[in-house]
CSV table of C-alpha atoms in Angstrom, one decimal:
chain,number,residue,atom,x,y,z
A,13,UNK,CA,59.6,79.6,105.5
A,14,UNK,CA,57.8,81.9,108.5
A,15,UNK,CA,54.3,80.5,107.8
A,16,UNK,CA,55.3,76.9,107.3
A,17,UNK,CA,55.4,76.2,111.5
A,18,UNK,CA,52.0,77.7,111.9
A,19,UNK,CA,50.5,76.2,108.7
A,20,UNK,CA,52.5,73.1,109.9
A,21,UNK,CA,53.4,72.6,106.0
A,22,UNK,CA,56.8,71.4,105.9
A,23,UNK,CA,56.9,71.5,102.5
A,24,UNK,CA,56.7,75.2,102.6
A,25,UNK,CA,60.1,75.2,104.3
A,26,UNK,CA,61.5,73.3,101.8
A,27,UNK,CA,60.5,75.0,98.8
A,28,UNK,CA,61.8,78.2,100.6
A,29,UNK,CA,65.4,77.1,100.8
A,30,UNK,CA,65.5,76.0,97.6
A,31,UNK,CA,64.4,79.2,96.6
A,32,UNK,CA,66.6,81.1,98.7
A,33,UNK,CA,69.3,78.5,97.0
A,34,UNK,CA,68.6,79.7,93.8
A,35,UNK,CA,69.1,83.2,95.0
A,36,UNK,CA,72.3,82.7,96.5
A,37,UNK,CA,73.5,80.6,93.0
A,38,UNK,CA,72.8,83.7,90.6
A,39,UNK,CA,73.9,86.4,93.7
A,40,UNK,CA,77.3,85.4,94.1
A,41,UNK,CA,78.0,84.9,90.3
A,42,UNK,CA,75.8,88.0,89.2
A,43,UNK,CA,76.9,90.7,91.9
A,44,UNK,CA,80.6,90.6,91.5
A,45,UNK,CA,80.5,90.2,87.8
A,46,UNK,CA,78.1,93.4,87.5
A,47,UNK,CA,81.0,95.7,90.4
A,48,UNK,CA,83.7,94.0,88.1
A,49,UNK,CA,82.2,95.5,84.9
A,50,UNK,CA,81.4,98.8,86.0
A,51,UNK,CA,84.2,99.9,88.3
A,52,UNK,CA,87.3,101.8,87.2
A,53,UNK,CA,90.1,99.7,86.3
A,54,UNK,CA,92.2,101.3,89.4
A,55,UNK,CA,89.3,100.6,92.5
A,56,UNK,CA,88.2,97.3,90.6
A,57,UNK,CA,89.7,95.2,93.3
A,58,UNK,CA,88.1,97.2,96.4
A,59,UNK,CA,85.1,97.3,94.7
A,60,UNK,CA,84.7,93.9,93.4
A,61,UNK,CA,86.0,93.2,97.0
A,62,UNK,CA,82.2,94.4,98.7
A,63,UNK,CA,80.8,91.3,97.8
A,64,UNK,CA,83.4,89.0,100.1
A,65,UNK,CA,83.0,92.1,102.8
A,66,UNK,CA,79.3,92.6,103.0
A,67,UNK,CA,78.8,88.4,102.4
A,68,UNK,CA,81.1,87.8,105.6
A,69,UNK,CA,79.1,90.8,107.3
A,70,UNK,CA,75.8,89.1,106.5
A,71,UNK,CA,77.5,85.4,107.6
A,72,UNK,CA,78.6,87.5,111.1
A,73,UNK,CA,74.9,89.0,111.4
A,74,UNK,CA,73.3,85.8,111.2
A,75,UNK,CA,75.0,84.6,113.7
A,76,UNK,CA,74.6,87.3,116.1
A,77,UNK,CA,70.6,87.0,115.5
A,78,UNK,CA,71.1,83.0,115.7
A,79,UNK,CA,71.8,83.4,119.3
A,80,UNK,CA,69.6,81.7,121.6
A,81,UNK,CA,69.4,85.0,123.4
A,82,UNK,CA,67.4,86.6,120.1
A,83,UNK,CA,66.0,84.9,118.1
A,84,UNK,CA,67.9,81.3,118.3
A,85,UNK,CA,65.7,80.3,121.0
A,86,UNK,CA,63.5,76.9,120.1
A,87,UNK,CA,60.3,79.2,119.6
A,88,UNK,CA,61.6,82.0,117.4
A,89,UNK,CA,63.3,79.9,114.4
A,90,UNK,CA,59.9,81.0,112.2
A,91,UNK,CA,60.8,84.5,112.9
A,92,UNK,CA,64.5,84.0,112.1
A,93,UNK,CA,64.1,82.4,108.9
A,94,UNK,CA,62.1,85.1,107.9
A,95,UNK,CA,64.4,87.7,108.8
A,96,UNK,CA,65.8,87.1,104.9
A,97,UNK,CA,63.1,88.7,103.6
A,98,UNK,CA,64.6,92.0,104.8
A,99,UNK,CA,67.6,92.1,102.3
A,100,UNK,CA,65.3,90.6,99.8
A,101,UNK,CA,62.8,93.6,99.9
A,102,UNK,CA,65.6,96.2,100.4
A,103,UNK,CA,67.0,94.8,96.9
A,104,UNK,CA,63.6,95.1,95.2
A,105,UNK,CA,63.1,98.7,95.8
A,106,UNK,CA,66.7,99.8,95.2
A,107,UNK,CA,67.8,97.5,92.2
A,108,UNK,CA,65.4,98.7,89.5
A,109,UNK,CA,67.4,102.0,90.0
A,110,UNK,CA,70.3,100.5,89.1
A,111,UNK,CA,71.7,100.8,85.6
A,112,UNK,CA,73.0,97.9,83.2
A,113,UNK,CA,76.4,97.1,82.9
A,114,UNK,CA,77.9,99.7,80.7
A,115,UNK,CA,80.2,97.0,79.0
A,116,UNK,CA,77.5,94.4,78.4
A,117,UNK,CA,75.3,97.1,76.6
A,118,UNK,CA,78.3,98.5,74.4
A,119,UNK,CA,79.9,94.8,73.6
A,120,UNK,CA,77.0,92.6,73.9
A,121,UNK,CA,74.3,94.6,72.8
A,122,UNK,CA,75.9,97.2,70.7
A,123,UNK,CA,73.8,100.0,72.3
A,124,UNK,CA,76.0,102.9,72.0
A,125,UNK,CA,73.8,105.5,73.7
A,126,UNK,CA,72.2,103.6,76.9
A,127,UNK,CA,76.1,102.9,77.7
A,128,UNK,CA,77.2,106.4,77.5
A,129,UNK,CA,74.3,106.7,80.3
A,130,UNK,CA,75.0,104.2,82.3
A,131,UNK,CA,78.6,105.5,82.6
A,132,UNK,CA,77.5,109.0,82.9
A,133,UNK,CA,75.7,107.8,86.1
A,134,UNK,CA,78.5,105.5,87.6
A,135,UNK,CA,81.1,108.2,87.1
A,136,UNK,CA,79.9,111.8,86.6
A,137,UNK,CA,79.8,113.2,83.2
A,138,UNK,CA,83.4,115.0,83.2
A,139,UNK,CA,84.9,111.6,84.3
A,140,UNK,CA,83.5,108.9,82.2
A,141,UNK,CA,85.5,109.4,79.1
A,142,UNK,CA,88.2,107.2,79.5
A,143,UNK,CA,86.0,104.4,80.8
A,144,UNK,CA,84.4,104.7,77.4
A,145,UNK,CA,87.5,104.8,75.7
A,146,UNK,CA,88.8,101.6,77.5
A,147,UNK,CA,85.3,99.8,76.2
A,148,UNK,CA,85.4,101.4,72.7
A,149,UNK,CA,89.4,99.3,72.5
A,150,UNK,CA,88.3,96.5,74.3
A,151,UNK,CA,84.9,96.4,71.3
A,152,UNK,CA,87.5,96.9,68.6
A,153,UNK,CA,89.8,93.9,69.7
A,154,UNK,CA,86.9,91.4,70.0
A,155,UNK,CA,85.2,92.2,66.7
A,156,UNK,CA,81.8,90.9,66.2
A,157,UNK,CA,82.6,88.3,68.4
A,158,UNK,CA,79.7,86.8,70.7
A,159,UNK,CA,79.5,86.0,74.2
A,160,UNK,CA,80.3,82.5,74.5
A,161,UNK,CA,78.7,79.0,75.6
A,162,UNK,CA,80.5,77.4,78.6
A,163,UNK,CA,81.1,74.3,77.0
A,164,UNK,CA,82.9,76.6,74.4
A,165,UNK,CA,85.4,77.9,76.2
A,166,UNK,CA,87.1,74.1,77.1
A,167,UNK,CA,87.7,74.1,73.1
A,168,UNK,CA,89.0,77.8,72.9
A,169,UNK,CA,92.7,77.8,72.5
A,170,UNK,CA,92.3,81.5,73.9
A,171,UNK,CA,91.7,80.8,77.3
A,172,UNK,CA,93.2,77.9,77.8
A,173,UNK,CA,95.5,78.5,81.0
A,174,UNK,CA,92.9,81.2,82.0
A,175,UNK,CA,89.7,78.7,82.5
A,176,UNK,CA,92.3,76.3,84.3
A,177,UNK,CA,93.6,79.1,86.8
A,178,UNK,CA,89.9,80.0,87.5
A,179,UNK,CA,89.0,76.0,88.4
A,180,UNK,CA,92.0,75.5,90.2
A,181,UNK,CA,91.5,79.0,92.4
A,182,UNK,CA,87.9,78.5,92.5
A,183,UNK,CA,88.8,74.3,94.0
A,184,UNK,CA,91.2,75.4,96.1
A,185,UNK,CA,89.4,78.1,97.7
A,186,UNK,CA,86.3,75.3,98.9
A,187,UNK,CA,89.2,72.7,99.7
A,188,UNK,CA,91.6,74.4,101.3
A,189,UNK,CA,90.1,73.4,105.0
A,190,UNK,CA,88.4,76.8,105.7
A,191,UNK,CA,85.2,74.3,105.9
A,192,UNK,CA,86.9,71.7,108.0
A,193,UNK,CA,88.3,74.7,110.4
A,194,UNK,CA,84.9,75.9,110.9
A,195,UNK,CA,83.5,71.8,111.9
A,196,UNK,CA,86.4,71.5,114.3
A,197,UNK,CA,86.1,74.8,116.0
A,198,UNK,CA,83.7,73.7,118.6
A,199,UNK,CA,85.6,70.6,119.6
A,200,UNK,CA,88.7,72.7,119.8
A,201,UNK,CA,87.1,75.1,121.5
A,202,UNK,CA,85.5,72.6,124.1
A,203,UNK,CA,89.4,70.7,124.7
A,204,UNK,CA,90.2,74.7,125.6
A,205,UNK,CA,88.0,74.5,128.5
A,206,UNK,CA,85.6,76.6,127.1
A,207,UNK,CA,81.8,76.0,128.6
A,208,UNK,CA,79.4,74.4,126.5
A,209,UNK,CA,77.1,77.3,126.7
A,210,UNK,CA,79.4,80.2,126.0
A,211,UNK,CA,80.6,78.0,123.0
A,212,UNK,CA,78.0,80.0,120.2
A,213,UNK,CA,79.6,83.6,121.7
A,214,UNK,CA,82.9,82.3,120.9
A,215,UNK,CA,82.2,81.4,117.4
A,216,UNK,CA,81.0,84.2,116.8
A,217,UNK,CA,84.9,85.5,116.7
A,218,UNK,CA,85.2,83.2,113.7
A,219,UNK,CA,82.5,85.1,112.0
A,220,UNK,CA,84.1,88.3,113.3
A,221,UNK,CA,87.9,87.4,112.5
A,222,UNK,CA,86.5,86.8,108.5
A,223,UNK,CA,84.4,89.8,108.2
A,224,UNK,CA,87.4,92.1,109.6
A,225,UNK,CA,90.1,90.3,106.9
A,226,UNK,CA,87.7,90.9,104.0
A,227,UNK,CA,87.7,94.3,105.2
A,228,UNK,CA,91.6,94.5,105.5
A,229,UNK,CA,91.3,93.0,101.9
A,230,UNK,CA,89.5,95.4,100.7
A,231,UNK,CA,91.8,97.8,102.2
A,232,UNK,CA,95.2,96.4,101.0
A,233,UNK,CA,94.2,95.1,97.2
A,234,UNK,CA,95.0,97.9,95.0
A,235,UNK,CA,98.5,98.8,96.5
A,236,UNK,CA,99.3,95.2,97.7
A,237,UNK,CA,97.9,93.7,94.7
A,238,UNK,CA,96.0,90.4,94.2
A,239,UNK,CA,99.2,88.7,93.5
A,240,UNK,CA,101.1,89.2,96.8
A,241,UNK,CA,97.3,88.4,99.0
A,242,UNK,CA,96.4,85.5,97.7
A,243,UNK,CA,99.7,83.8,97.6
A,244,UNK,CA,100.7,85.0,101.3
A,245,UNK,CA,97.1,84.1,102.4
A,246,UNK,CA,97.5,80.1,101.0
A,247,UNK,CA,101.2,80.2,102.3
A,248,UNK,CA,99.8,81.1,105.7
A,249,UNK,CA,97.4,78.6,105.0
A,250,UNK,CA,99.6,75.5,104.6
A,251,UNK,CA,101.9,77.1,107.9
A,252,UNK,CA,98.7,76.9,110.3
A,253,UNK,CA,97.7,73.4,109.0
A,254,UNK,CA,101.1,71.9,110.1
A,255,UNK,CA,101.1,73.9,113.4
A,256,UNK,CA,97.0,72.4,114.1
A,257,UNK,CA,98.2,68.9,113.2
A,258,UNK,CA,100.7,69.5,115.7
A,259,UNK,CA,98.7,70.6,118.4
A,260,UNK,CA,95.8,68.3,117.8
A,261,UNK,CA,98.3,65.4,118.2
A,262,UNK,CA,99.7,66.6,121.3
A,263,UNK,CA,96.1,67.3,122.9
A,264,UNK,CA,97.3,66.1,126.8
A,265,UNK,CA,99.3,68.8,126.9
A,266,UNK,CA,98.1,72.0,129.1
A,267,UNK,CA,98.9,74.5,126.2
A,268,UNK,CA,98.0,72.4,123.0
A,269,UNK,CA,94.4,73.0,123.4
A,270,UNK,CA,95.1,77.1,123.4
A,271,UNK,CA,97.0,76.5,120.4
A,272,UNK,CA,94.7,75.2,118.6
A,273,UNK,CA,92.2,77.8,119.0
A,274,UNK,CA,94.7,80.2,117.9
A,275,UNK,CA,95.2,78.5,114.8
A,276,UNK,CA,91.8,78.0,113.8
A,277,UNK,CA,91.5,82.0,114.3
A,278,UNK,CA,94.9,82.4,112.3
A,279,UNK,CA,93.7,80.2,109.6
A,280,UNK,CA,90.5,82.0,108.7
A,281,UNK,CA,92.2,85.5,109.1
A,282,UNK,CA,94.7,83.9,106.6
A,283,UNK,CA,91.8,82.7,104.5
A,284,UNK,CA,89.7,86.0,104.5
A,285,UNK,CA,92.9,88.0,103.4
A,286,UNK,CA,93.5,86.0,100.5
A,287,UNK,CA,92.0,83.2,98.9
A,288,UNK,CA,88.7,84.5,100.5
A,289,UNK,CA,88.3,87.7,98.3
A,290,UNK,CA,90.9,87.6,95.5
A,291,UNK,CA,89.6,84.2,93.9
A,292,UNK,CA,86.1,86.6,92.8
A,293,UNK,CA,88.3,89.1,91.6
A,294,UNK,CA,91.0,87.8,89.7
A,295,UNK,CA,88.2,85.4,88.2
A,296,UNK,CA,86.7,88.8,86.7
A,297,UNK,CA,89.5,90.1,85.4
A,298,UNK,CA,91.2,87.1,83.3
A,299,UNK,CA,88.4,87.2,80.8
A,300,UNK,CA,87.1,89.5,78.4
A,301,UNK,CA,83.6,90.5,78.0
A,302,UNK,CA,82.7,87.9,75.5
A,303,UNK,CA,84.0,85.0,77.5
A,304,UNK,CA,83.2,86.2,81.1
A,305,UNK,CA,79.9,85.4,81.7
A,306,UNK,CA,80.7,81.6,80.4
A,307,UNK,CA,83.7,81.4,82.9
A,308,UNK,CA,81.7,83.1,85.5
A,309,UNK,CA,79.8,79.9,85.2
A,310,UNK,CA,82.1,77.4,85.2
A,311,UNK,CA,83.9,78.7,88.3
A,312,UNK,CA,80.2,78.9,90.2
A,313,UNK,CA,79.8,75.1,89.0
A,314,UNK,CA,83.0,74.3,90.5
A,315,UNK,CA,82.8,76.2,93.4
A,316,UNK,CA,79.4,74.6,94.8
A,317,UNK,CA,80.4,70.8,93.3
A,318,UNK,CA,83.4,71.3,95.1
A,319,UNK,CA,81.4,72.3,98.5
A,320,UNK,CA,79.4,69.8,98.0
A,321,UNK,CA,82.1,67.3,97.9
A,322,UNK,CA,84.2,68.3,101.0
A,323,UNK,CA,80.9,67.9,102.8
A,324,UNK,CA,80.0,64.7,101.9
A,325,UNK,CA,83.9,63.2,102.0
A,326,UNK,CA,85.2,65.1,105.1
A,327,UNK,CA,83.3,63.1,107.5
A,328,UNK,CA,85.2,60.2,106.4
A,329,UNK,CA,88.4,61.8,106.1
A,330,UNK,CA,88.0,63.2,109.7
A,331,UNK,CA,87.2,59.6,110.6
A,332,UNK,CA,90.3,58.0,109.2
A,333,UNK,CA,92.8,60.1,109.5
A,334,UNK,CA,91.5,61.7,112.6
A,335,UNK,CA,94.0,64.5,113.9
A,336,UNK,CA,95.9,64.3,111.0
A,337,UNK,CA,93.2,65.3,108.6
A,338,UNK,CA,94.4,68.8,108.4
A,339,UNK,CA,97.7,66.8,106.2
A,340,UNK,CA,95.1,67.1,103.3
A,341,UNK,CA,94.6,70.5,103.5
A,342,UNK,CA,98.5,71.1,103.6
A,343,UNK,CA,99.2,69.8,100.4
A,344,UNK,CA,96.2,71.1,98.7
A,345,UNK,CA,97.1,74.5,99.8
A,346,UNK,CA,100.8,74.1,98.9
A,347,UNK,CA,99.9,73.1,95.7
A,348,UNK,CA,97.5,75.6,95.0
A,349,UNK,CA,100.6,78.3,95.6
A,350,UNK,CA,102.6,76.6,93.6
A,351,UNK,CA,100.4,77.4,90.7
A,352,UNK,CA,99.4,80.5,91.3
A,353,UNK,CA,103.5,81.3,91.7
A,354,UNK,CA,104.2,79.8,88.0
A,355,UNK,CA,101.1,80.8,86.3
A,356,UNK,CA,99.3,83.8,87.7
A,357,UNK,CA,100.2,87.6,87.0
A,358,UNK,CA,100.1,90.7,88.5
A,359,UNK,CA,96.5,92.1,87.4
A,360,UNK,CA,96.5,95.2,89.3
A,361,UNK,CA,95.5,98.6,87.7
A,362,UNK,CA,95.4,96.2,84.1
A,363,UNK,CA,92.7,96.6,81.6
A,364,UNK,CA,91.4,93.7,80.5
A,365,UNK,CA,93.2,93.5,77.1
A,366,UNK,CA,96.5,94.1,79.3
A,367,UNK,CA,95.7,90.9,81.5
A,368,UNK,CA,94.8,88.6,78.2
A,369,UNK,CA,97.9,89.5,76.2
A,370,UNK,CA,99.7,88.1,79.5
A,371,UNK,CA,98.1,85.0,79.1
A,372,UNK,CA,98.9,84.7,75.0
A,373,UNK,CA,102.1,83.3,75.2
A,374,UNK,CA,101.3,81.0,77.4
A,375,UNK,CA,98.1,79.8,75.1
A,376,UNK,CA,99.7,80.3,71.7
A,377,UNK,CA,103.6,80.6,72.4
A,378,UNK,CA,105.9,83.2,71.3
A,379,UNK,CA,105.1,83.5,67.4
A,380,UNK,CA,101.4,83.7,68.1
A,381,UNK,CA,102.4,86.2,70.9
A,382,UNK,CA,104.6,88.3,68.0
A,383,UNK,CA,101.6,87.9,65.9
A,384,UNK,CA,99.0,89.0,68.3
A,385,UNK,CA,100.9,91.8,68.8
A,386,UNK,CA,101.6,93.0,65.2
A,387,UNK,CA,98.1,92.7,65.2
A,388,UNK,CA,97.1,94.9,67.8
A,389,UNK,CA,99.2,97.6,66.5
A,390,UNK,CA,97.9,97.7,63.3
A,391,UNK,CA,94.5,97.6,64.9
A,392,UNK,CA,95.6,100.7,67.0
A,393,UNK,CA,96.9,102.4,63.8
A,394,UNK,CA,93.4,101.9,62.4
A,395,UNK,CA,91.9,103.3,65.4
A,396,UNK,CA,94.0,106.4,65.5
């Protein structure tokens, strides 16, 4: 993308975005799926969390360096869009360093050895052993049972209200309105009397505001749990869309334009401390090893069809409804905590076979549930 103004070969430019596309597809399936399988069952949430905390710290940095002041100016964009290479080359030197997955090599590839390794040098070697033990149960409860096609898992009984939590969560997270928040932040910053040209500083507390909740995230996940976060983070949700419908209606008002910059800023801290983190990490941990990478999938499909769609359909939305266009967002948020109320559990400090049996009785009902159990046990006996 840097040598496409001086070569003045626009198609370089486009081939690097949709590399850098591409990128961004496998990053933000791969990365939290690799933290999810190697971290301790008890920091799995803060861990899995890095990838929301260091993605809204690279969303923050960009726009810090996107000021005209740096490198935003009219002249410098070749140099910007070549500042991702410095991530990209950071990654190539330190990744090959990095070890597999210690669950894919036990339960995928059956390679005993090379996961004892790669545990040793995740967790020391006078700590690993119950990390091994919890893969060893996990291996003995799946069987010889192979990871999974995506178009499998909408036929597997199994995971039945697990796939539809993940497409609901993984919906609602790109509908809820964080992306209509962020296209009506400058014109709510403009009615607030805001200059045009200090506009781009103040935006950058948006990007500020969602870096600092993915941090608070981080912070409060494994004593809060993921339960309590992402339900109190759509609740909020839904109470700062009624509040921004009100004050966008009541615009000739002196202290309805203040208001609604506060609730754009109280929306996105609402959204970065729940739905914003939690949706990567609960969609880790309702699947097993053999299913995960397939669901993994799905919810990456969904997420990006779903961006996709609010882009192309909130123009008109914003155009019919006008300042009653955050009404949509109200309900889809209100619904979406509605489900996770009724379906979703607790999944904090849970193995992974922990978090499925709470899903069999919901798949199978309670005589598959007794069964399931009677099975495990004598499965457990056989261990022991």
């Amino acid at each position: 993308m840097g040598v496409s103004f001086p070569t003045g070969l626009y198609e370089l430019l486009i081939l690097g975005r949709f590399l850098i596309g591409i990128n961004t597809g496998i990053g933000l399936c791969v990365q939290p799926l690799y933290i999810g399988e190697s971290a301790p069952k008890h920091l799995r949430g803060a861990m899995a969390m890095g990838s929301s905390i260091f993605l809204t710290g690279g969303i923050l940095t960009g726009q810090v360096v996107g000021l005209r002041e740096l490198l935003g100016g009219a002249s410098h964009w070749p140099l910007l869009l070549s500042t991702c290479c410095v991530p990209a080359f950071l990654q190539l030197l330190a990744l090959p360093w990095f070890p597999e997955s210690p669950r894919f090599l036990f339960l995928d590839q059956g390679n005993e050895r090379k996961c004892l390794r790669a545990l040793q040098r995740f967790h020391g070697r006078q700590h690993y052993q119950p990390e091994m033990e919890d893969i060893q149960r996990e291996g003995f409860a799946l069987g010889s049972r192979k990871a999974k096609k995506p178009w499998e898992l909408f036929l597997d009984r199994s995971v039945r209200w697990q796939l539809l939590t993940i497409i609901c969560m993984t919906m609602g997270q790109q509908l809820s309105g964080i992306n209509a928040i962020y296209f009506y932040a400058s014109y709510v910053f403009r009615e607030a009397g805001i200059p045009e040209g200090k506009i781009p500083y103040v935006t950058l507390g948006t990007g500020a505001c969602e870096c600092f909740t993915a941090l608070t995230c981080g912070l409060l996940i494994e004593s809060m749990g993921r339960r309590a976060l992402i339900l109190g983070g759509y609740s909020l949700m839904t109470l700062w869309c009624v509040v921004l419908t009100f004050s966008l209606t009541y615009q000739v008002y002196w202290w309805a334009p203040y208001l609604s910059m506060a609730c754009v800023f109280a929306f996105i801290l609402s959204f970065g401390l729940g739905p914003g983190g939690v949706t990567n990490i609960l969609t880790i941990e309702l699947f097993t090893q053999s299913v995960r990478p397939a669901a993994y999938t799905i919810a990456g499909s969904v997420s990006w069809m779903s961006f996709f769609t609010i882009g192309m359909l909130f123009p008109f939305i914003v155009r019919g409804l006008k300042q009653y266009c955050f009404l949509v967002f109200l309900v889809e948020c209100s619904l979406v905590a509605l489900f996770i109320f009724f379906v979703v559990p607790e999944t904090k400090n849970k193995t992974f076979l922990e978090i499925k049996r709470e899903f069999h009785r919901r798949n199978f009902g309670r005589i598959k549930e007794q069964d399931g159990e009677l099975g495990e046990r004598r499965q457990l006996s056989h261990e022991f």
